[in-house]
Coordinates of C-alpha atoms in Angstrom, one line a residue:
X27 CA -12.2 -76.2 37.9
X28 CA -11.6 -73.3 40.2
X29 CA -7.7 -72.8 38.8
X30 CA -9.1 -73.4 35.0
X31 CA -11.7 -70.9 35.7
X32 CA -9.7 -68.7 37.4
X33 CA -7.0 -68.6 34.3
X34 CA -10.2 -68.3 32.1
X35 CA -10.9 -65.0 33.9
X36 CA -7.5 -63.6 33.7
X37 CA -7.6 -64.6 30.2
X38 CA -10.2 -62.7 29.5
X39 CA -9.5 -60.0 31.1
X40 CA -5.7 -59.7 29.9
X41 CA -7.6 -59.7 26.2
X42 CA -10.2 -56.8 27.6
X43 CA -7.6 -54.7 29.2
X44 CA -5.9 -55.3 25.6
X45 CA -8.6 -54.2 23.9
X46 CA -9.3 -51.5 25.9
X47 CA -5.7 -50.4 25.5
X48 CA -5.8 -50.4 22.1
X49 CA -8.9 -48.6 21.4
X50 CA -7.4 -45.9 23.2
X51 CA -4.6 -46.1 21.1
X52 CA -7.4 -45.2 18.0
X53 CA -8.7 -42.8 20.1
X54 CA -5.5 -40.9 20.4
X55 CA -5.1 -41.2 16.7
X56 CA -8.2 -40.2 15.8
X57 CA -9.8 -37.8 18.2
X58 CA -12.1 -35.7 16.5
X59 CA -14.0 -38.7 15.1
X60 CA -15.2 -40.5 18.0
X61 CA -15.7 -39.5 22.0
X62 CA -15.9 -42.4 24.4
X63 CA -17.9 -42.8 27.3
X64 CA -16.5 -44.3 30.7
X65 CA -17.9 -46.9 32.3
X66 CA -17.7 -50.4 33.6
X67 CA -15.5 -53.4 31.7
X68 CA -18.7 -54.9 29.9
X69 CA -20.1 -51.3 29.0
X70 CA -16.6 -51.2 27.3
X71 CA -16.8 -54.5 26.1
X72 CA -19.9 -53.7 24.1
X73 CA -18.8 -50.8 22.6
X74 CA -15.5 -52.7 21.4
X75 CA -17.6 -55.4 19.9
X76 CA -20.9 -53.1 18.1
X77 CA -17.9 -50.8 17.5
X78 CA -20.9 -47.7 17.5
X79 CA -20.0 -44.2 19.3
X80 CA -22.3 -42.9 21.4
X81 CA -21.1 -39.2 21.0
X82 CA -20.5 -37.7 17.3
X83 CA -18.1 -34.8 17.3
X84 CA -19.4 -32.5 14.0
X85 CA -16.3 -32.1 11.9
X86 CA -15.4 -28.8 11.9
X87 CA -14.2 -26.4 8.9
X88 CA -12.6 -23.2 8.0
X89 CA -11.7 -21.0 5.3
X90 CA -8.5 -18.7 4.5
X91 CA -10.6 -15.8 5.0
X92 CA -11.7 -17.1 8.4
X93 CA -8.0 -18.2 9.2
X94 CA -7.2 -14.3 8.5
X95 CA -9.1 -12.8 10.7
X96 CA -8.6 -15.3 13.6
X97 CA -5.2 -14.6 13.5
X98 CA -5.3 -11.2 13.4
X99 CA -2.6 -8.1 13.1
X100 CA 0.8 -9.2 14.8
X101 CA 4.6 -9.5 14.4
X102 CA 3.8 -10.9 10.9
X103 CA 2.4 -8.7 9.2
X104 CA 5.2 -6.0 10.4
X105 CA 7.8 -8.0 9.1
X106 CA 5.5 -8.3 5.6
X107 CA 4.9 -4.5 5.9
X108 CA 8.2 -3.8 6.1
X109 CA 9.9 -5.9 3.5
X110 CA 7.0 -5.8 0.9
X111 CA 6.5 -2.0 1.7
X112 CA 10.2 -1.6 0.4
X113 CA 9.1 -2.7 -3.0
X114 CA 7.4 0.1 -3.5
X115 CA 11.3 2.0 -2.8
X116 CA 12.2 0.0 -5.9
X117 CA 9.4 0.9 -8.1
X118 CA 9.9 5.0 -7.5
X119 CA 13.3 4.8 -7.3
X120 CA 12.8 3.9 -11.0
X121 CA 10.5 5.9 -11.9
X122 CA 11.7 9.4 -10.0
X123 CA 14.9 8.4 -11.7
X124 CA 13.7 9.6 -14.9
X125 CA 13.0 12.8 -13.7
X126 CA 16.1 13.2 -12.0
X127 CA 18.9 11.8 -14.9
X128 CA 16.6 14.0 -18.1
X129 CA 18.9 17.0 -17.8
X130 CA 21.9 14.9 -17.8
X131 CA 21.3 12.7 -20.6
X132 CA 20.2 15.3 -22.6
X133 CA 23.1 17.4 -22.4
X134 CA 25.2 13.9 -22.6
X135 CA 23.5 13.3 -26.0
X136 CA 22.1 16.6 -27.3
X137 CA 18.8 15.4 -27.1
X138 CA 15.4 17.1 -28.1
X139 CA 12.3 17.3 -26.0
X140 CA 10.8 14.2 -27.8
X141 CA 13.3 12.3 -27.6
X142 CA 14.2 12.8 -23.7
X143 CA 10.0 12.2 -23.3
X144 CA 10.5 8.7 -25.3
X145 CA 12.7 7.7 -22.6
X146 CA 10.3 7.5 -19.9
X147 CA 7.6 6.2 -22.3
X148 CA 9.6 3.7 -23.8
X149 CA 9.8 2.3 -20.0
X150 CA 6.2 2.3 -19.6
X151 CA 5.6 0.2 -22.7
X152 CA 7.9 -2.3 -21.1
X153 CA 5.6 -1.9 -18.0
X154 CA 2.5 -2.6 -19.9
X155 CA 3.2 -5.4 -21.9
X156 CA 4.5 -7.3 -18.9
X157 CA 2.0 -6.2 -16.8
X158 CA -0.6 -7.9 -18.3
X159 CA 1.8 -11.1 -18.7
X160 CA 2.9 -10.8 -15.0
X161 CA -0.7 -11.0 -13.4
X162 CA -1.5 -14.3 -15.9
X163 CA 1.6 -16.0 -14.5
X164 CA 0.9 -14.6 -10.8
X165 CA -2.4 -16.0 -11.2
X166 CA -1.5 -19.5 -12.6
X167 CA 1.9 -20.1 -10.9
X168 CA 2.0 -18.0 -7.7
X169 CA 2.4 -14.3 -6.7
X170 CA 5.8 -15.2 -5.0
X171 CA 7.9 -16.4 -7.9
X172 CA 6.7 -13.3 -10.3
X173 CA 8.0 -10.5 -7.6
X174 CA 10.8 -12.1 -6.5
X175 CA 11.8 -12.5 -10.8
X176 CA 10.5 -8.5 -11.0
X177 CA 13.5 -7.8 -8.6
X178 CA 15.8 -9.5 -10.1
X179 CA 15.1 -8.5 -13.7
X180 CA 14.4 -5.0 -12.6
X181 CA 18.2 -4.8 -10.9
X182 CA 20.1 -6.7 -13.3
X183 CA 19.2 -4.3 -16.6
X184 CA 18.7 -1.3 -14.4
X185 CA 22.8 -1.9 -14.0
X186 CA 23.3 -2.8 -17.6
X187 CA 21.4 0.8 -18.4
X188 CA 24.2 2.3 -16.9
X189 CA 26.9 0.9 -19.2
X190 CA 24.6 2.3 -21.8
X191 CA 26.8 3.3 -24.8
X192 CA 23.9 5.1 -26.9
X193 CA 20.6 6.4 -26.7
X194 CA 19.1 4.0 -28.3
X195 CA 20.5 1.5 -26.3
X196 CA 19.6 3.3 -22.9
X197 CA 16.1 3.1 -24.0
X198 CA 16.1 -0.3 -24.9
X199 CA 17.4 -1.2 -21.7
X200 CA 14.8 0.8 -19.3
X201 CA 12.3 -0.5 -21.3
X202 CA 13.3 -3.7 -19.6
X203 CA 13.9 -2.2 -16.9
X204 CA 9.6 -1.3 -16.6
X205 CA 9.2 -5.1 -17.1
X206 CA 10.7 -5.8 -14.2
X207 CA 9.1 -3.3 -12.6
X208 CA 5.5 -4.5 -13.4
X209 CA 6.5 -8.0 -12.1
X210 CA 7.2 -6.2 -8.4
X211 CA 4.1 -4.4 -8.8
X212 CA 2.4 -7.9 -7.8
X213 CA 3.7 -7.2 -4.4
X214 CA 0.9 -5.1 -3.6
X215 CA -1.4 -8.5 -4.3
X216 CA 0.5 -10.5 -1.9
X217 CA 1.1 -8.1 0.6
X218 CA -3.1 -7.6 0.5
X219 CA -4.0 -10.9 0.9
X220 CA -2.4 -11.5 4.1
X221 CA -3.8 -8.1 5.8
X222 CA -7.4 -8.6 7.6
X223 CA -10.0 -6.7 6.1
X224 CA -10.0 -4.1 9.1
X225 CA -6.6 -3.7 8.7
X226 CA -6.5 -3.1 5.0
X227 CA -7.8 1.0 4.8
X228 CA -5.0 1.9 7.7
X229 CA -2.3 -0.5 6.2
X230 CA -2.2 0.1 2.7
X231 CA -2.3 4.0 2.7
X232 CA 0.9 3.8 4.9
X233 CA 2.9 1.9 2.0
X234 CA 3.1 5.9 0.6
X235 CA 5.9 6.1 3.0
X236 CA 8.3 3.6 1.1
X237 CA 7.5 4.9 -2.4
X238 CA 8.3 8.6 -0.7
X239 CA 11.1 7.4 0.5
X240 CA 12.3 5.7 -2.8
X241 CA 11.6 9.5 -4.5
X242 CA 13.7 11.4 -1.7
X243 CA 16.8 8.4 -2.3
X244 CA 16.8 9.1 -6.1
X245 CA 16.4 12.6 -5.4
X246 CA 19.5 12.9 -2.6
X247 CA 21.7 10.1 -5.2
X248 CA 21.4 13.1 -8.0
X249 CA 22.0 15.7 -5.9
X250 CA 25.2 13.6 -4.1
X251 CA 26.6 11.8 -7.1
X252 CA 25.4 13.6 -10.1
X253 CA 27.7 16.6 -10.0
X254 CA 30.9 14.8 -8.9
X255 CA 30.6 11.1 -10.6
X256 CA 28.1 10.9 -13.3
X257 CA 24.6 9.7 -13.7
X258 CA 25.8 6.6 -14.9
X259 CA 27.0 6.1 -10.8
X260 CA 24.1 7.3 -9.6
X261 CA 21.9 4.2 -11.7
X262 CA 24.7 1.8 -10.2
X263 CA 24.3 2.8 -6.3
X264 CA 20.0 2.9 -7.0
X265 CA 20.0 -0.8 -7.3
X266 CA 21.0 -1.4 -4.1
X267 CA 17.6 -1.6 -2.3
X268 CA 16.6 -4.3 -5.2
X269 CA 19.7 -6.4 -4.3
X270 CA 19.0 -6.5 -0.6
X271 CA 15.6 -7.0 -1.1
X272 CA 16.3 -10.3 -3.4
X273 CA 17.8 -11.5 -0.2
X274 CA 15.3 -10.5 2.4
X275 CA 12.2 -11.8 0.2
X276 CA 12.7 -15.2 1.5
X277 CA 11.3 -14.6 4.7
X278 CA 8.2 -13.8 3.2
X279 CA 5.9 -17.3 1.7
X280 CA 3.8 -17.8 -0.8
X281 CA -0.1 -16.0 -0.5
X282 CA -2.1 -18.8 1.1
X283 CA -5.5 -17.9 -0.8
X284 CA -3.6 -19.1 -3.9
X285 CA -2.2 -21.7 -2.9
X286 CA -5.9 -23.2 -2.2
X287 CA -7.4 -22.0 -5.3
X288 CA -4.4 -23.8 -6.6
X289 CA -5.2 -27.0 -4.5
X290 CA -2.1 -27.1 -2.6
X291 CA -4.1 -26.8 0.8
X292 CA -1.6 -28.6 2.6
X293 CA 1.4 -25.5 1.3
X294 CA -1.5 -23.4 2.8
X295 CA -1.9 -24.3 5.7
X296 CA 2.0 -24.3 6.8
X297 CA 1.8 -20.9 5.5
X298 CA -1.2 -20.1 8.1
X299 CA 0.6 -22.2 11.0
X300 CA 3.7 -20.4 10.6
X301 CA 1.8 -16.8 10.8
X302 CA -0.4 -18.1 13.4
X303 CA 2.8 -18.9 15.3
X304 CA 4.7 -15.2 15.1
X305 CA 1.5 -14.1 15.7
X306 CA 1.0 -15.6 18.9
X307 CA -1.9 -16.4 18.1
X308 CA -4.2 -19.8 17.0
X309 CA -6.3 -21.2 13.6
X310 CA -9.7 -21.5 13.8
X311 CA -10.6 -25.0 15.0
X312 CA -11.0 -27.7 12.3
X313 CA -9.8 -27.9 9.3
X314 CA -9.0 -25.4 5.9
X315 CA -11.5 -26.9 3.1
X316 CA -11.9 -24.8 0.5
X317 CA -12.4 -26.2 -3.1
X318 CA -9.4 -25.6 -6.0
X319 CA -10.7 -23.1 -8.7
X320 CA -9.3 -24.5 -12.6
X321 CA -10.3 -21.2 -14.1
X322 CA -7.7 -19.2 -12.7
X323 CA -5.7 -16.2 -14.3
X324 CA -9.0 -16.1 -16.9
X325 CA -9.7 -13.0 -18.7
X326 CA -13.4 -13.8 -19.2
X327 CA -13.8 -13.6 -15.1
X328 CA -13.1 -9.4 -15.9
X329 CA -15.4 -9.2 -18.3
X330 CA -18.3 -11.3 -16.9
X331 CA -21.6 -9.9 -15.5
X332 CA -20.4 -9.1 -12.3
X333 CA -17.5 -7.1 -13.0
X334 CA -17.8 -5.9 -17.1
X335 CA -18.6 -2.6 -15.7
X336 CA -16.4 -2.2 -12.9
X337 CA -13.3 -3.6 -15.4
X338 CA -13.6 -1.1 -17.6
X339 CA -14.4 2.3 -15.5
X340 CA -11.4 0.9 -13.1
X341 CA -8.6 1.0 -16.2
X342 CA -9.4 4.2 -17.4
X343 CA -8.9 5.2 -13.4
X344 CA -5.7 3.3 -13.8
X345 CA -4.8 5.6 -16.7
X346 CA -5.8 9.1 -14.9
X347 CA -4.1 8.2 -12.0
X348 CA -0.5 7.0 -13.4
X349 CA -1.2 10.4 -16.4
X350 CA -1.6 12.8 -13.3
X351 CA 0.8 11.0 -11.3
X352 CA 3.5 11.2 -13.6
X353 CA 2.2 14.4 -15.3
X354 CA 3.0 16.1 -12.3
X355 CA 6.2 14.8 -11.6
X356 CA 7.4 15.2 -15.1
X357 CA 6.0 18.8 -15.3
X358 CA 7.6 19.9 -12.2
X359 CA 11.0 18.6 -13.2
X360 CA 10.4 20.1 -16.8
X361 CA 9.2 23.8 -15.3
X362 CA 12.4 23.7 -13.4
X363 CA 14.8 22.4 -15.2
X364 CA 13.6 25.2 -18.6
X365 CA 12.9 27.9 -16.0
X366 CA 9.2 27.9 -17.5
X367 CA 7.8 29.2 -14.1
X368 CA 6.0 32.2 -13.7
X369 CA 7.7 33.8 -10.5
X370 CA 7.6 36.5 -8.7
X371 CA 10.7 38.5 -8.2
X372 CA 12.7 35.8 -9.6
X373 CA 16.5 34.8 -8.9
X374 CA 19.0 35.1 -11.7
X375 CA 19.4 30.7 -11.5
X376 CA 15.6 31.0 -12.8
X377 CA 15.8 33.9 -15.3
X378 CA 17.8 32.1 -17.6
X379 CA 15.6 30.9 -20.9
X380 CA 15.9 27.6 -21.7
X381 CA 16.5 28.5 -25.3
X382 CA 18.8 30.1 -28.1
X383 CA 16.9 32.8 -30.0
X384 CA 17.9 29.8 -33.3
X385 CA 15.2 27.7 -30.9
X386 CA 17.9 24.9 -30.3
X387 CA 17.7 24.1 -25.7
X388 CA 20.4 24.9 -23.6
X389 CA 21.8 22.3 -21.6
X390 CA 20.7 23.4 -18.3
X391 CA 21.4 20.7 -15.3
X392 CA 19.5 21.1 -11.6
X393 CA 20.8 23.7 -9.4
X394 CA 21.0 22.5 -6.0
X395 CA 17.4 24.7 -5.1
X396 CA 15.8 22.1 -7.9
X397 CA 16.9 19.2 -6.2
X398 CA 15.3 20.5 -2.6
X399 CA 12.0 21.6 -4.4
X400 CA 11.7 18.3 -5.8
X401 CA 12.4 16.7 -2.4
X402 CA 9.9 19.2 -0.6
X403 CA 7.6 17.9 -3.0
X404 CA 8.0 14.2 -2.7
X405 CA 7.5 14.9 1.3
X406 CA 4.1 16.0 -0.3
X407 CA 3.1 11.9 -0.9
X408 CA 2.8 11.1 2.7
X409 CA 1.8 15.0 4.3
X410 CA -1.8 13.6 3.7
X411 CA -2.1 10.0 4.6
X412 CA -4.1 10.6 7.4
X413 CA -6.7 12.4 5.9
X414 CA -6.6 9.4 3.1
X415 CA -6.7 6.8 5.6
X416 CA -9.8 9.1 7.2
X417 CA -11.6 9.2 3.7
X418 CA -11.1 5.3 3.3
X419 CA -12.7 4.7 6.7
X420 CA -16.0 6.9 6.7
X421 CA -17.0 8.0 3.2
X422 CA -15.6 4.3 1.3
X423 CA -13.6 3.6 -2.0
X424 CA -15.5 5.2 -4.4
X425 CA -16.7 8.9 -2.9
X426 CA -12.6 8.9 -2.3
X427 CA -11.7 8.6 -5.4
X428 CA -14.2 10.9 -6.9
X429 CA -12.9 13.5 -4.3
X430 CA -9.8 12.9 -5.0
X431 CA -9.5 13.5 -8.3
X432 CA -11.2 16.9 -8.4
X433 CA -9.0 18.4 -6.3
X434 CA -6.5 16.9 -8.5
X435 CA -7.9 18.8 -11.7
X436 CA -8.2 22.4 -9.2
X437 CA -4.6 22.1 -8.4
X438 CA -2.9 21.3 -11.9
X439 CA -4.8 24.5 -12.9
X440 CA -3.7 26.1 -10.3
X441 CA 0.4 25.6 -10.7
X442 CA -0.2 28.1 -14.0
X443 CA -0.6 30.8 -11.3
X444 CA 2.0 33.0 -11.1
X445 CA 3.4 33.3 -7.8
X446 CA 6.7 32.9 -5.6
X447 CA 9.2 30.1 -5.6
X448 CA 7.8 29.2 -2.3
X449 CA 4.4 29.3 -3.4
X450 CA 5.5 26.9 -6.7
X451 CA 6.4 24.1 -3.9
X452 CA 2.9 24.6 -1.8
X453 CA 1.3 24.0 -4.6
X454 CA 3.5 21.4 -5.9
X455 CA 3.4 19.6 -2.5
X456 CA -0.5 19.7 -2.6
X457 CA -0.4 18.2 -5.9
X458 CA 2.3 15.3 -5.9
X459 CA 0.0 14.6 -2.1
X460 CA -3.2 14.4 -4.1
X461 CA -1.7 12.7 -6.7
X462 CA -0.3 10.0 -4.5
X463 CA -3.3 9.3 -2.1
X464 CA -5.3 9.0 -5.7
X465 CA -3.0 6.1 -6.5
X466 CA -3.4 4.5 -2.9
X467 CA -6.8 4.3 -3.4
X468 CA -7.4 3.1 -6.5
X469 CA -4.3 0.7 -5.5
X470 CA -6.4 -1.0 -3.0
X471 CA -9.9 -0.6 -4.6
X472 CA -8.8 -3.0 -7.2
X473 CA -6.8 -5.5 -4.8
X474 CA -10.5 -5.8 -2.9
X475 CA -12.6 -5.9 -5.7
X476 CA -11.4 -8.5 -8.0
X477 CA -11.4 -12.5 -6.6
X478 CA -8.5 -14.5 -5.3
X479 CA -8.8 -16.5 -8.7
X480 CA -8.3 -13.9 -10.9
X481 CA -6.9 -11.0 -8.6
X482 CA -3.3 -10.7 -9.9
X483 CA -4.8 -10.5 -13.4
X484 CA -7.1 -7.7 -12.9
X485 CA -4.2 -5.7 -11.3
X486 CA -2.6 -6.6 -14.1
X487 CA -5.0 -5.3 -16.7
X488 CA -5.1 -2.2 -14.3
X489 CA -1.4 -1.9 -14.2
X490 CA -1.0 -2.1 -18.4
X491 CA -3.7 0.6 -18.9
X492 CA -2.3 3.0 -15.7
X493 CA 1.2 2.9 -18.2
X494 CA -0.7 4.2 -21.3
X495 CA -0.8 7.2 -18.9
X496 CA 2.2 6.9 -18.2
X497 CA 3.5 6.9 -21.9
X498 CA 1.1 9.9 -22.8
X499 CA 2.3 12.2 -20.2
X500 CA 6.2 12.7 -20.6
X501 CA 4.7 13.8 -24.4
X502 CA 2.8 16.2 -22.4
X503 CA 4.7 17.2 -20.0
X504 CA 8.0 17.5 -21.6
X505 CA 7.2 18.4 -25.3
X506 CA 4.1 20.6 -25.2
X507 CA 5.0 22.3 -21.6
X508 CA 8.2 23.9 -23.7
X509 CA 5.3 25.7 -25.8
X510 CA 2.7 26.5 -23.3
X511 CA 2.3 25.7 -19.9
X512 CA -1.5 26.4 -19.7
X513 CA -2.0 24.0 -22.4
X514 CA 0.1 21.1 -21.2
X515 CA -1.8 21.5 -17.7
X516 CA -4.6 21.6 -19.1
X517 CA -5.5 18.0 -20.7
X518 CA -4.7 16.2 -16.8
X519 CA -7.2 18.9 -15.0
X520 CA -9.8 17.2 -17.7
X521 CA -9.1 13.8 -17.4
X522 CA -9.5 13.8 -14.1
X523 CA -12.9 15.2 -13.5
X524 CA -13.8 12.9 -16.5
X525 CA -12.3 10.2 -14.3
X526 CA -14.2 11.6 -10.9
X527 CA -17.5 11.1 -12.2
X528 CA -16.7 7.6 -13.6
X529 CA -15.8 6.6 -10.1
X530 CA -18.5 8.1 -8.9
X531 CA -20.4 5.2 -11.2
X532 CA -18.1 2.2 -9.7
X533 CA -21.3 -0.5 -8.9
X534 CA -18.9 -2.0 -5.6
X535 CA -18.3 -0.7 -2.7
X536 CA -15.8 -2.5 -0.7
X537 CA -15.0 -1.0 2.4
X538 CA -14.9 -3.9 5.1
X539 CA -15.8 -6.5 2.8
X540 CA -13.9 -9.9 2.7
X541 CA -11.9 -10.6 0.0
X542 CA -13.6 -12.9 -2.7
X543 CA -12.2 -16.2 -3.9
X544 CA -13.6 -17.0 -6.4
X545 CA -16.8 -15.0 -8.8

C-alpha cells in the first residue's frame, strides 16, 4: 500500500507540477488578463480547478493623440521636417518660376500683358480643380499616396512644358503642372499630424525656409541658365528636387490618425512603433482603440454647425492670402521687368520705357540687378519667422492673422512711394516677409481646426479658393500695373483689411489644442 500510495502521490503531483507548468504557460501568453498569486500546491490547485483570478489588471487604452505626445519631438520628426519641408521647394520653385521665365516667353512669342498673366492663371485653375479632388481622395484613401502622385505628376509635365512648341500648349501643360502641385500641397496635412501640439507653432513657421529656398533656386537657375541656355533648360534642371524627392518619400509612412479613422489600427500602430523607436522613446501603455469614422472626406462635416462659419471666413482668407502673396511677387517682377518704378536718381538699365510711343512692349529681359532684388526679396520670407513664431505663441491664430494682414495692406501702399532702388527692396522685403508669415499662419490655422476625418478636405476647399487669388492677381498685377501702379496696388491693400477683420471674427482659437478626429 505504501509503494501504491507512494506512486499515487507522485502521480499527482507530476499532473500538479503539469498543471502548474502550463498555466504559466497562459500566463506568459496572456499577461495583462490575469495576475497570479503565490502560494502553496493546493492554493494552486484551487485556483487551477475554480479557474477565478484573484487580481484584475484594468485593460488599459490609448489614443493617436495620446501616442503623440508620449513620444514626443525626436530624430523623427527631423527626418519628416526635412524631407516633407522640401515639398514646399517644389511648390515655389513652380510658382517663382513664373515670375522668373514671363520676360522670356514673352519676347519668345511676342506676347501681350494678358496673355503672359493667363499663364500663371491658367496654372492656378489646374491647382483649384485638383485641389478640391486631392483632399477627397487624401481623405478617403490616404494622405501618402496623393503627395507622393502630386510629385510625380508635378515633375513629369513640368519637363513636358519645356518641350512646349506653342503658347497654347505651354499653358496647357502648366495647367497640369498646378494639379500636381495641389496634390503636394497635402504634405503640409501629413507633415502636421505627426508634430505634437507644442511643437506645431515653432515647427510649422520654420517650413518658410524651404519654400525660400525653392524662390532663391528658381531665381539663381534664371540668372545662371537663362542668358546662356534658354528657359526651356532652366524648366528641365527645376525638376530635379521633385525627382529626388520621389525617392526619398519612402522613408516617410502613412499619417497614423488616418489610418485609424480608416480602421486599419493594426497599419497604425507599426507606424507609432516605428516613431516610438527613432525616437527613443515608448507608447503609452495599453492598447490604440479608437473607433473607424465612415463619414470621411464629407463635405457636409465643413458646412455643419460647428464649422459653417469658420469654413467660409477661412476661404476667403485663403483667397487674400494666395491674391497678396502672389500679387506681390508678380508686381515686383512686373515693376522691374517694365521699369514702372518710381526712383530716385535712377540708372539708365531703369530709364528705359517699357513701351513704343505705337503702345506695342518692348521685349525687355532681367538685368542681372533684377535677379538680386528679387533674391533680396525672397530672403524677405524667412527675415521674420521669429517674430511669427512669437505671434503664434502669445497672442494665438486669429489676432495673428488680423495683424498680419494690415500691415500687409500699409505696405502694398506703401511700394507706390517714390523712393531709391534700395528703398524699393526694403519695402519689397517687408512685404514678400508679411506676405509669407500671413500664409504660415493661415497654413496651420486650418490644419488645427478642421478633424482628422475630414482634414485633408477642408485644406482642400482652402487650397481651391487661395488659387482664385491666385488667378485674379497676375490680371492685376501684370495687365493693370502697365496702366497705373496706384490702381493695381490698390485692390490687395483692400482685400486685406476686409480679410483682417474677418479673422478677427474666426469662432476657434486653436493654439495648444489637440488635434480633433472626428466633429
Amino acid at each position: 500500500k505504501m509503494i501504491g500510495g507512494k506512486m499515487m502521490t507522485d502521480s499527482m503531483k507530476t499532473q500538479l507540477v503539469s498543471a502548474i507548468h502550463l498555466q504559466q504557460v497562459e500566463m506568459q501568453e496572456k499577461p495583462t488578463e490575469t495576475t497570479w498569486l503565490e502560494g502553496s500546491a493546493e492554493t494552486q490547485l484551487v485556483l487551477l480547478q475554480n479557474k477565478t483570478p484573484l487580481v484584475d489588471v484594468p485593460d488599459e487604452k490609448f489614443t493617436v493623440e495620446q501616442a503623440v505626445e508620449t513620444i514626443g519631438f525626436g530624430r523623427f520628426h527631423v527626418l519628416l521636417f526635412v524631407i516633407m519641408g522640401s515639398a514646399n521647394i517644389v511648390e515655389a520653385m513652380e510658382i517663382m518660376l513664373l515670375a522668373v521665365v514671363s520676360p522670356e516667353i514673352r519676347c519668345e512669342w511676342r506676347l501681350e500683358d494678358w496673355q503672359v498673366a493667363l499663364v500663371s492663371t491658367m496654372v492656378f485653375v489646374g491647382f483649384m480643380v485638383c485641389g478640391v479632388l486631392a483632399g477627397y481622395i487624401a481623405d478617403r484613401y490616404g494622405r501618402w499616396k496623393v503627395v507622393f502622385g502630386g510629385y510625380v505628376w508635378s515633375a513629369y509635365f513640368s519637363l513636358l512644358t519645356s518641350f512646349a512648341p506653342t503658347y497654347g500648349w505651354f499653358i496647357f501643360l502648366r495647367s497640369m503642372v498646378g494639379c500636381g502641385v495641389a496634390g503636394v500641397s497635402q504634405g503640409f496635412v501629413l507633415k502636421t499630424e505627426f508634430i505634437p501640439a507644442k511643437y506645431r507653432a515653432y515647427l510649422l513657421p520654420l517650413g518658410t525656409i524651404f519654400w525660400m529656398t525653392g524662390s532663391m533656386l528658381i531665381i539663381l537657375l534664371g540668372m545662371l541658365v537663362v542668358p546662356t541656355m534658354g528657359w526651356r533648360w532652366m524648366i528641365r534642371l527645376s525638376i530635379t528636387p521633385s525627382i529626388i524627392l520621389i525617392f526619398l518619400f519612402k522613408f516617410i509612412p502613412e499619417s497614423a490618425r488616418y489610418n485609424v479613422s480608416a480602421g486599419k489600427v493594426d497599419a497604425a500602430v507599426k507606424t507609432l512603433q516605428r516613431i516610438a523607436r527613432m525616437n527613443r522613446a515608448s507608447l503609452p501603455p495599453g492598447r490604440l482603440v479608437e473607433p473607424a469614422l465612415r463619414e470621411r472626406g464629407s463635405w457636409r462635416i465643413l458646412f455643419s454647425p460647428t464649422f459653417r462659419r469658420t469654413s467660409l471666413l477661412l476661404w476667403y482668407s485663403w483667397f487674400v492670402a494666395s491674391f497678396a502673396y502672389y500679387g506681390s511677387v508678380l508686381s515686383s517682377s512686373e515693376l522691374l521687368e517694365k521699369n514702372l518704378l518710381c526712383v530716385i536718381n535712377a540708372d539708365a538699365e531703369h530709364q528705359v520705357k517699357h513701351r513704343h510711343e505705337s503702345g506695342l512692349c518692348y521685349c525687355i529681359p532681367f538685368g542681372s540687378s533684377d535677379y538680386q532684388t528679387l533674391l533680396i526679396s525672397s530672403l524677405g520670407e524667412v527675415a521674420l519667422v521669429p517674430l511669427n513664431i512669437v505671434l503664434l505663441n502669445v497672442f494665438g491664430r486669429r489676432i495673428s492673422l488680423t495683424v498680419l494682414q494690415l500691415l500687409t495692406a500699409l505696405l502694398f501702399m506703401m511700394v507706390n512711394i517714390c523712393t531709391t532702388m534700395f528703398g524699393f527692396t526694403v519695402l519689397l522685403f517687408l512685404l514678400r516677409s508679411l506676405v509669407s508669415m500671413n500664409f504660415n499662419v493661415v497654413y496651420i490655422y486650418t490644419a488645427e481646426v478642421y478633424p482628422t476625418i475630414a482634414r485633408s478636405l477642408g485644406m482642400g476647399f482652402c487650397t481651391s479658393f487661395s488659387r482664385i487669388g491666385g488667378m485674379i492677381a497676375p490680371f492685376i498685377a501684370q495687365v493693370l500695373m502697365s496702366r497705373s501702379v496706384i490702381q493695381a496696388l490698390t485692390p490687395f491693400a483692400v482685400a486685406c483689411v476686409i480679410c483682417a477683420l474677418g479673422n478677427f471674427l474666426l469662432p476657434i482659437e486653436t493654439r495648444g489644442r489637440a488635434l480633433l478626429q472626428n466633429s
